[in-house]
mmCIF file of C-alpha atoms in Angstrom:
data_model
loop_
_atom_site.group_PDB
_atom_site.id
_atom_site.type_symbol
_atom_site.label_atom_id
_atom_site.label_comp_id
_atom_site.label_asym_id
_atom_site.label_seq_id
_atom_site.Cartn_x
_atom_site.Cartn_y
_atom_site.Cartn_z
ATOM 1 C CA MET A 1 -185.640 -67.346 9.415
ATOM 2 C CA MET A 2 -189.215 -68.406 10.298
ATOM 3 C CA LEU A 3 -189.725 -69.632 13.720
ATOM 4 C CA LEU A 4 -192.834 -71.489 14.988
ATOM 5 C CA PRO A 5 -195.510 -69.288 16.841
ATOM 6 C CA ARG A 6 -195.642 -69.726 20.545
ATOM 7 C CA THR A 7 -197.703 -68.517 23.521
ATOM 8 C CA ILE A 8 -195.327 -66.423 25.872
ATOM 9 C CA LYS A 9 -196.709 -65.880 29.379
ATOM 10 C CA ILE A 10 -195.835 -63.086 31.573
ATOM 11 C CA TRP A 11 -195.649 -63.143 35.416
ATOM 12 C CA LEU A 12 -196.279 -59.686 37.110
ATOM 13 C CA PRO A 13 -195.024 -59.454 40.706
ATOM 14 C CA PRO A 14 -197.456 -58.840 43.753
ATOM 15 C CA GLY A 15 -198.479 -55.179 43.834
ATOM 16 C CA TYR A 16 -197.915 -54.478 40.076
ATOM 17 C CA ASN A 17 -201.648 -53.835 39.708
ATOM 18 C CA ASN A 18 -203.078 -52.972 43.282
ATOM 19 C CA ASN A 19 -206.856 -53.396 43.840
ATOM 20 C CA ASP A 20 -206.979 -52.035 47.287
ATOM 21 C CA SER A 21 -210.571 -50.803 48.089
ATOM 22 C CA ASN A 22 -209.389 -47.564 49.783
ATOM 23 C CA GLU A 23 -209.516 -44.804 47.130
ATOM 24 C CA ASN A 24 -206.655 -42.788 48.616
ATOM 25 C CA GLU A 25 -204.404 -45.671 48.958
ATOM 26 C CA ILE A 26 -205.241 -46.742 45.360
ATOM 27 C CA PHE A 27 -204.317 -43.152 44.268
ATOM 28 C CA ASN A 28 -200.821 -43.319 46.235
ATOM 29 C CA ASN A 29 -200.068 -46.756 45.098
ATOM 30 C CA ASN A 30 -200.894 -45.898 41.432
ATOM 31 C CA ILE A 31 -198.461 -42.762 41.799
ATOM 32 C CA ARG A 32 -195.762 -45.149 43.177
ATOM 33 C CA GLN A 33 -196.260 -47.731 40.493
ATOM 34 C CA GLN A 34 -196.032 -45.293 37.802
ATOM 35 C CA GLN A 35 -192.476 -44.171 39.108
ATOM 36 C CA GLN A 36 -191.530 -47.898 39.879
ATOM 37 C CA ARG A 37 -189.785 -49.628 37.057
ATOM 38 C CA HIS A 38 -189.148 -53.504 37.373
ATOM 39 C CA PRO A 39 -186.300 -55.491 36.266
ATOM 40 C CA VAL A 40 -186.984 -58.389 33.946
ATOM 41 C CA LEU A 41 -186.049 -62.063 33.945
ATOM 42 C CA TYR A 42 -186.445 -63.983 30.615
ATOM 43 C CA VAL A 43 -186.824 -67.778 31.419
ATOM 44 C CA HIS A 44 -186.018 -70.458 28.817
ATOM 45 C CA ASP A 45 -188.136 -73.636 29.158
ATOM 46 C CA GLY A 46 -190.534 -71.257 30.696
ATOM 47 C CA GLN A 47 -193.383 -73.839 30.977
ATOM 48 C CA ASN A 48 -191.269 -75.537 33.555
ATOM 49 C CA ALA A 49 -190.533 -72.647 35.782
ATOM 50 C CA MET A 50 -193.841 -71.635 37.650
ATOM 51 C CA GLU A 51 -196.512 -74.307 37.865
ATOM 52 C CA ASP A 52 -196.129 -78.025 38.308
ATOM 53 C CA GLU A 53 -198.947 -78.828 36.165
ATOM 54 C CA ASP A 54 -197.508 -76.959 33.200
ATOM 55 C CA SER A 55 -194.002 -78.698 33.449
ATOM 56 C CA TRP A 56 -193.248 -81.642 31.278
ATOM 57 C CA THR A 57 -191.857 -83.525 34.261
ATOM 58 C CA GLY A 58 -194.815 -82.813 36.563
ATOM 59 C CA ALA A 59 -192.530 -80.611 38.839
ATOM 60 C CA SER A 60 -191.435 -76.940 38.377
ATOM 61 C CA TRP A 61 -188.641 -74.665 39.487
ATOM 62 C CA ARG A 62 -191.177 -73.225 41.953
ATOM 63 C CA LEU A 63 -189.963 -69.828 40.704
ATOM 64 C CA MET A 64 -192.833 -67.733 41.841
ATOM 65 C CA GLY A 65 -192.455 -68.930 45.436
ATOM 66 C CA ALA A 66 -188.729 -68.423 45.421
ATOM 67 C CA LEU A 67 -188.894 -64.902 44.232
ATOM 68 C CA THR A 68 -191.527 -63.787 46.647
ATOM 69 C CA ARG A 69 -189.653 -65.535 49.565
ATOM 70 C CA LEU A 70 -186.520 -63.720 48.662
ATOM 71 C CA ALA A 71 -188.365 -60.405 48.644
ATOM 72 C CA ASP A 72 -189.875 -61.117 51.944
ATOM 73 C CA HIS A 73 -186.224 -61.497 53.285
ATOM 74 C CA GLN A 74 -185.105 -58.396 51.478
ATOM 75 C CA LEU A 75 -182.709 -60.299 49.401
ATOM 76 C CA ILE A 76 -183.861 -58.890 46.131
ATOM 77 C CA GLY A 77 -182.027 -55.576 45.065
ATOM 78 C CA ASN A 78 -184.009 -52.509 46.076
ATOM 79 C CA ASN A 79 -186.791 -55.022 47.053
ATOM 80 C CA ILE A 80 -188.287 -54.700 43.733
ATOM 81 C CA LEU A 81 -189.429 -58.019 42.151
ATOM 82 C CA PRO A 82 -188.740 -58.651 38.609
ATOM 83 C CA ILE A 83 -191.343 -59.129 35.843
ATOM 84 C CA VAL A 84 -190.857 -62.731 34.556
ATOM 85 C CA VAL A 85 -191.158 -63.694 30.816
ATOM 86 C CA LEU A 86 -191.699 -67.223 30.441
ATOM 87 C CA LEU A 87 -190.298 -68.384 27.013
ATOM 88 C CA PRO A 88 -191.845 -71.889 26.185
ATOM 89 C CA SER A 89 -189.997 -74.765 24.388
ATOM 90 C CA ALA A 90 -192.214 -77.784 24.804
ATOM 91 C CA ASP A 91 -194.493 -77.848 21.774
ATOM 92 C CA GLY A 92 -193.823 -78.182 18.113
ATOM 93 C CA ASP A 93 -191.037 -79.515 15.869
ATOM 94 C CA LEU A 94 -189.295 -77.211 13.472
ATOM 95 C CA LEU A 95 -188.372 -80.288 11.322
ATOM 96 C CA PRO A 96 -189.907 -83.757 11.463
ATOM 97 C CA GLY A 97 -188.522 -85.772 14.180
ATOM 98 C CA VAL A 98 -186.386 -82.791 15.503
ATOM 99 C CA ARG A 99 -187.587 -81.017 18.664
ATOM 100 C CA ARG A 100 -187.817 -77.308 18.272
ATOM 101 C CA ARG A 101 -186.058 -76.925 21.574
ATOM 102 C CA HIS A 102 -182.893 -78.676 20.317
ATOM 103 C CA LEU A 103 -182.515 -76.492 17.430
ATOM 104 C CA GLU A 104 -183.404 -73.147 18.995
ATOM 105 C CA TYR A 105 -181.314 -73.863 22.157
ATOM 106 C CA GLY A 106 -178.465 -75.558 20.278
ATOM 107 C CA ASP A 107 -174.927 -74.507 19.565
ATOM 108 C CA ILE A 108 -174.396 -70.713 18.849
ATOM 109 C CA ASN A 109 -173.384 -71.469 15.218
ATOM 110 C CA PHE A 110 -176.934 -73.047 14.476
ATOM 111 C CA PRO A 111 -178.972 -70.752 12.444
ATOM 112 C CA PHE A 112 -182.145 -71.526 14.440
ATOM 113 C CA ALA A 113 -180.339 -70.681 17.635
ATOM 114 C CA GLN A 114 -179.268 -67.437 16.436
ATOM 115 C CA ALA A 115 -182.747 -66.807 14.929
ATOM 116 C CA HIS A 116 -184.130 -67.520 18.468
ATOM 117 C CA ALA A 117 -181.891 -65.367 20.247
ATOM 118 C CA ASP A 118 -182.598 -62.409 17.875
ATOM 119 C CA PHE A 119 -186.470 -63.206 18.219
ATOM 120 C CA VAL A 120 -186.213 -62.717 22.056
ATOM 121 C CA ALA A 121 -183.869 -59.539 21.909
ATOM 122 C CA ASN A 122 -185.386 -57.826 18.928
ATOM 123 C CA THR A 123 -189.172 -58.776 19.097
ATOM 124 C CA VAL A 124 -190.081 -59.935 22.494
ATOM 125 C CA LYS A 125 -188.046 -57.597 24.772
ATOM 126 C CA PRO A 126 -189.138 -54.410 23.041
ATOM 127 C CA LEU A 127 -192.737 -55.606 23.203
ATOM 128 C CA ILE A 128 -192.384 -56.277 26.919
ATOM 129 C CA ASP A 129 -190.649 -52.820 27.523
ATOM 130 C CA ASP A 130 -193.436 -51.052 25.558
ATOM 131 C CA ARG A 131 -196.344 -52.821 27.422
ATOM 132 C CA PHE A 132 -195.012 -53.068 30.959
ATOM 133 C CA ARG A 133 -193.255 -50.858 33.487
ATOM 134 C CA THR A 134 -189.779 -52.219 33.037
ATOM 135 C CA ASP A 135 -186.376 -50.879 33.233
ATOM 136 C CA PRO A 136 -185.100 -51.620 29.834
ATOM 137 C CA SER A 137 -181.437 -51.113 30.591
ATOM 138 C CA PRO A 138 -179.085 -54.230 30.370
ATOM 139 C CA GLU A 139 -178.091 -54.128 33.940
ATOM 140 C CA HIS A 140 -181.705 -54.848 35.029
ATOM 141 C CA ASN A 141 -182.553 -57.613 32.279
ATOM 142 C CA PHE A 142 -181.404 -61.082 32.875
ATOM 143 C CA VAL A 143 -181.751 -64.524 31.372
ATOM 144 C CA MET A 144 -182.120 -67.968 33.037
ATOM 145 C CA GLY A 145 -182.184 -71.520 31.809
ATOM 146 C CA SER A 146 -181.415 -75.155 32.554
ATOM 147 C CA SER A 147 -179.481 -77.827 30.567
ATOM 148 C CA LEU A 148 -179.791 -76.544 26.915
ATOM 149 C CA GLY A 149 -181.627 -73.589 28.190
ATOM 150 C CA GLY A 150 -178.675 -72.680 30.102
ATOM 151 C CA GLN A 151 -176.463 -72.493 26.918
ATOM 152 C CA ALA A 152 -179.384 -70.532 25.251
ATOM 153 C CA SER A 153 -179.332 -68.168 28.109
ATOM 154 C CA LEU A 154 -175.508 -67.291 27.944
ATOM 155 C CA HIS A 155 -175.772 -67.239 24.112
ATOM 156 C CA LEU A 156 -178.635 -64.601 24.289
ATOM 157 C CA MET A 157 -176.681 -62.479 26.711
ATOM 158 C CA MET A 158 -173.570 -62.604 24.619
ATOM 159 C CA ARG A 159 -175.134 -62.206 21.304
ATOM 160 C CA HIS A 160 -177.081 -59.132 22.699
ATOM 161 C CA PRO A 161 -174.865 -57.656 25.480
ATOM 162 C CA ASP A 162 -176.326 -54.126 24.943
ATOM 163 C CA LYS A 163 -179.667 -55.651 26.005
ATOM 164 C CA PHE A 164 -178.821 -58.247 28.705
ATOM 165 C CA GLY A 165 -176.676 -57.970 31.788
ATOM 166 C CA GLY A 166 -176.483 -61.472 33.145
ATOM 167 C CA ALA A 167 -177.239 -65.128 32.589
ATOM 168 C CA ALA A 168 -177.930 -67.870 35.049
ATOM 169 C CA CYS A 169 -177.032 -71.510 33.574
ATOM 170 C CA LEU A 170 -178.279 -74.402 35.698
ATOM 171 C CA SER A 171 -176.796 -77.646 34.769
ATOM 172 C CA PRO A 172 -175.768 -76.176 31.391
ATOM 173 C CA ALA A 173 -175.241 -78.092 28.259
ATOM 174 C CA PHE A 174 -172.330 -75.998 26.680
ATOM 175 C CA MET A 175 -171.473 -77.044 23.246
ATOM 176 C CA PRO A 176 -168.203 -76.509 21.198
ATOM 177 C CA ALA A 177 -168.980 -73.262 19.341
ATOM 178 C CA MET A 178 -170.061 -71.717 22.632
ATOM 179 C CA LEU A 179 -166.815 -72.650 24.362
ATOM 180 C CA ASP A 180 -164.870 -71.382 21.259
ATOM 181 C CA TYR A 181 -166.718 -68.042 21.385
ATOM 182 C CA VAL A 182 -166.126 -67.548 25.050
ATOM 183 C CA ALA A 183 -162.321 -68.238 24.362
ATOM 184 C CA SER A 184 -162.343 -65.772 21.462
ATOM 185 C CA THR A 185 -161.090 -62.093 21.870
ATOM 186 C CA LYS A 186 -164.589 -60.897 21.068
ATOM 187 C CA GLY A 187 -166.289 -63.172 23.592
ATOM 188 C CA GLN A 188 -163.804 -62.207 26.269
ATOM 189 C CA ASP A 189 -164.172 -58.508 25.625
ATOM 190 C CA ILE A 190 -167.919 -58.986 26.102
ATOM 191 C CA LEU A 191 -167.601 -60.838 29.204
ATOM 192 C CA ARG A 192 -164.983 -58.405 30.764
ATOM 193 C CA ASN A 193 -167.190 -55.521 29.786
ATOM 194 C CA LYS A 194 -164.283 -54.038 27.615
ATOM 195 C CA ASN A 195 -166.432 -52.074 25.370
ATOM 196 C CA GLY A 196 -168.294 -50.014 27.863
ATOM 197 C CA GLY A 197 -171.474 -52.043 28.389
ATOM 198 C CA CYS A 198 -172.807 -52.912 31.801
ATOM 199 C CA PRO A 199 -170.735 -55.507 33.934
ATOM 200 C CA LYS A 200 -172.029 -59.123 33.296
ATOM 201 C CA LYS A 201 -173.417 -61.403 36.026
ATOM 202 C CA ILE A 202 -172.810 -65.086 35.289
ATOM 203 C CA TYR A 203 -174.068 -68.006 37.377
ATOM 204 C CA ILE A 204 -173.301 -71.711 36.611
ATOM 205 C CA ASP A 205 -173.942 -74.603 38.686
ATOM 206 C CA ILE A 206 -173.758 -78.480 38.088
ATOM 207 C CA GLY A 207 -174.829 -81.694 40.040
ATOM 208 C CA GLY A 208 -174.172 -85.250 39.254
ATOM 209 C CA ASP A 209 -171.477 -87.898 40.616
ATOM 210 C CA MET A 210 -168.667 -86.177 42.494
ATOM 211 C CA PRO A 211 -167.172 -85.796 45.866
ATOM 212 C CA SER A 212 -169.422 -84.584 48.724
ATOM 213 C CA SER A 213 -167.336 -81.416 49.058
ATOM 214 C CA GLY A 214 -167.307 -80.646 45.406
ATOM 215 C CA LYS A 215 -163.503 -81.083 45.406
ATOM 216 C CA SER A 216 -161.150 -83.910 44.377
ATOM 217 C CA LYS A 217 -159.989 -85.478 47.567
ATOM 218 C CA ASP A 218 -158.910 -89.071 47.973
ATOM 219 C CA ASP A 219 -160.457 -89.248 51.523
ATOM 220 C CA ASP A 220 -163.698 -87.551 50.588
ATOM 221 C CA THR A 221 -166.953 -89.308 50.317
ATOM 222 C CA PHE A 222 -167.975 -89.737 46.590
ATOM 223 C CA VAL A 223 -171.733 -89.169 46.040
ATOM 224 C CA ARG A 224 -173.413 -90.901 42.966
ATOM 225 C CA VAL A 225 -176.875 -89.968 41.542
ATOM 226 C CA SER A 226 -179.504 -92.673 42.201
ATOM 227 C CA PRO A 227 -180.948 -94.041 39.162
ATOM 228 C CA ILE A 228 -184.247 -93.980 40.868
ATOM 229 C CA ASP A 229 -185.666 -91.296 43.097
ATOM 230 C CA VAL A 230 -189.095 -92.134 44.350
ATOM 231 C CA LEU A 231 -190.234 -88.437 44.658
ATOM 232 C CA ASP A 232 -189.563 -88.005 41.022
ATOM 233 C CA HIS A 233 -192.278 -90.565 40.398
ATOM 234 C CA LEU A 234 -194.887 -89.226 42.609
ATOM 235 C CA THR A 235 -195.882 -86.329 40.678
ATOM 236 C CA PRO A 236 -199.740 -85.934 39.862
ATOM 237 C CA VAL A 237 -198.951 -84.981 36.225
ATOM 238 C CA HIS A 238 -196.383 -87.747 35.201
ATOM 239 C CA GLY A 239 -196.152 -91.082 36.821
ATOM 240 C CA TRP A 240 -192.911 -91.866 35.208
ATOM 241 C CA ASN A 241 -189.970 -89.486 35.311
ATOM 242 C CA PRO A 242 -186.581 -90.940 35.701
ATOM 243 C CA GLY A 243 -184.983 -87.376 35.939
ATOM 244 C CA TYR A 244 -182.271 -87.889 33.554
ATOM 245 C CA PHE A 245 -180.088 -89.092 36.334
ATOM 246 C CA TRP A 246 -176.892 -89.527 34.196
ATOM 247 C CA LEU A 247 -176.846 -86.003 32.457
ATOM 248 C CA ASP A 248 -175.308 -83.757 35.216
ATOM 249 C CA THR A 249 -172.477 -86.139 35.320
ATOM 250 C CA GLN A 250 -171.991 -86.096 31.587
ATOM 251 C CA LEU A 251 -172.116 -82.398 31.527
ATOM 252 C CA GLN A 252 -169.441 -81.833 34.025
ATOM 253 C CA ARG A 253 -166.645 -81.893 31.465
ATOM 254 C CA GLN A 254 -168.134 -79.017 29.413
ATOM 255 C CA VAL A 255 -168.825 -77.007 32.679
ATOM 256 C CA THR A 256 -165.179 -77.463 33.789
ATOM 257 C CA ALA A 257 -164.009 -76.315 30.338
ATOM 258 C CA MET A 258 -166.238 -73.105 30.501
ATOM 259 C CA LYS A 259 -164.831 -72.407 33.953
ATOM 260 C CA LYS A 260 -161.269 -72.669 32.809
ATOM 261 C CA LEU A 261 -162.009 -70.170 29.986
ATOM 262 C CA LEU A 262 -163.685 -67.844 32.314
ATOM 263 C CA ASP A 263 -160.780 -68.048 35.013
ATOM 264 C CA LYS A 264 -158.167 -67.560 32.180
ATOM 265 C CA GLY A 265 -159.793 -64.335 31.113
ATOM 266 C CA GLY A 266 -160.189 -63.145 34.645
ATOM 267 C CA ILE A 267 -163.856 -62.968 34.329
ATOM 268 C CA GLU A 268 -166.121 -62.845 37.487
ATOM 269 C CA TYR A 269 -168.845 -65.464 37.876
ATOM 270 C CA GLN A 270 -170.437 -67.666 40.513
ATOM 271 C CA PHE A 271 -170.080 -71.308 40.495
ATOM 272 C CA ARG A 272 -171.771 -73.956 42.608
ATOM 273 C CA GLN A 273 -171.610 -77.778 42.850
ATOM 274 C CA TYR A 274 -174.351 -80.008 44.014
ATOM 275 C CA PRO A 275 -172.959 -83.581 44.724
ATOM 276 C CA GLY A 276 -175.501 -86.159 43.679
ATOM 277 C CA ALA A 277 -178.161 -83.765 42.324
ATOM 278 C CA ARG A 278 -180.314 -84.920 39.575
ATOM 279 C CA HIS A 279 -180.967 -83.361 36.124
ATOM 280 C CA ASN A 280 -184.408 -82.291 36.457
ATOM 281 C CA GLU A 281 -186.886 -79.605 37.649
ATOM 282 C CA ARG A 282 -187.261 -80.696 41.260
ATOM 283 C CA ALA A 283 -183.413 -80.733 41.741
ATOM 284 C CA TRP A 284 -183.186 -77.151 40.192
ATOM 285 C CA ALA A 285 -186.138 -75.961 42.382
ATOM 286 C CA LEU A 286 -184.049 -76.916 45.594
ATOM 287 C CA ARG A 287 -181.390 -74.440 44.570
ATOM 288 C CA ILE A 288 -183.276 -71.823 42.387
ATOM 289 C CA ASP A 289 -182.728 -69.081 45.103
ATOM 290 C CA LYS A 290 -178.995 -69.182 44.495
ATOM 291 C CA PRO A 291 -178.969 -67.887 40.768
ATOM 292 C CA LEU A 292 -181.869 -65.501 41.567
ATOM 293 C CA GLN A 293 -179.720 -63.973 44.415
ATOM 294 C CA HIS A 294 -176.895 -63.652 42.187
ATOM 295 C CA LEU A 295 -178.694 -61.818 39.351
ATOM 296 C CA PHE A 296 -180.973 -59.699 41.640
ATOM 297 C CA SER A 297 -179.234 -59.050 44.878
ATOM 298 C CA SER A 298 -176.870 -55.989 44.636
ATOM 299 C CA ASN A 299 -174.463 -57.428 47.236
ATOM 300 C CA SER A 300 -174.212 -61.089 45.974
ATOM 301 C CA ASP A 301 -170.751 -62.597 45.966
ATOM 302 C CA LYS A 302 -169.360 -63.532 42.572
ATOM 303 C CA ARG A 303 -167.708 -66.729 43.943
ATOM 304 C CA PRO A 304 -168.966 -68.853 46.786
#
């Protein structure tokens, strides 16, 4: 199936190409760099991940700053920052009136979603591994996305478990076929690493209307998402960004269903709740360190 062309950006971590003026230091750095292989993070909705001006809401996940701060605090495994592959989704329609993103990030039985996952695994990843100093093993290649991008991330990992070792799903929009696949024997075998691949790291979070503790208690304070958040409207790129304040609340049911399936299968994962959190890039930026630590820290807890 033909997919529309797109420009894929690559973020290389600090020190990947060192331009130190000292020739001996350059030589030593080059030797170290030739020996050092980087993990890789593939990001759905990549145009929203790094730079505010590139994001369709005028705010980004601030991913670059989060990664470098985690490295400064030695919270990245082996203190080796990943190469980040930014997979865009904002431009172009596959069909008139139908956003490309809704098809490519759609349910796992959608032909366009399957084609997109295969494109990333079979075209993009080999190209990245060929051109950059990556560690191509699945235990060092991860996927991340929010909303439909969260579903696309889990889909990519499960469709190509031999190439990807983890998926971070922020406020994910899980759909019926995805839930059915996770419940199936094949899906459970993949997630439990039954066939000898690498153990899978899974991160899921959700915001929206919920008790402040994230648990159902009668005496707890219930937090609702405000329909208007002034800070969402003060971006230099977009003056009007309501932030989809209702979406995290609507997605809670599917997330709960996914948790039950993972629990039933005895599958390890990390789950976090953010009472009152909105469904937009600014909200995800406030907690972006959590999925990054889970994917890249060798000692991260599987559950909070």
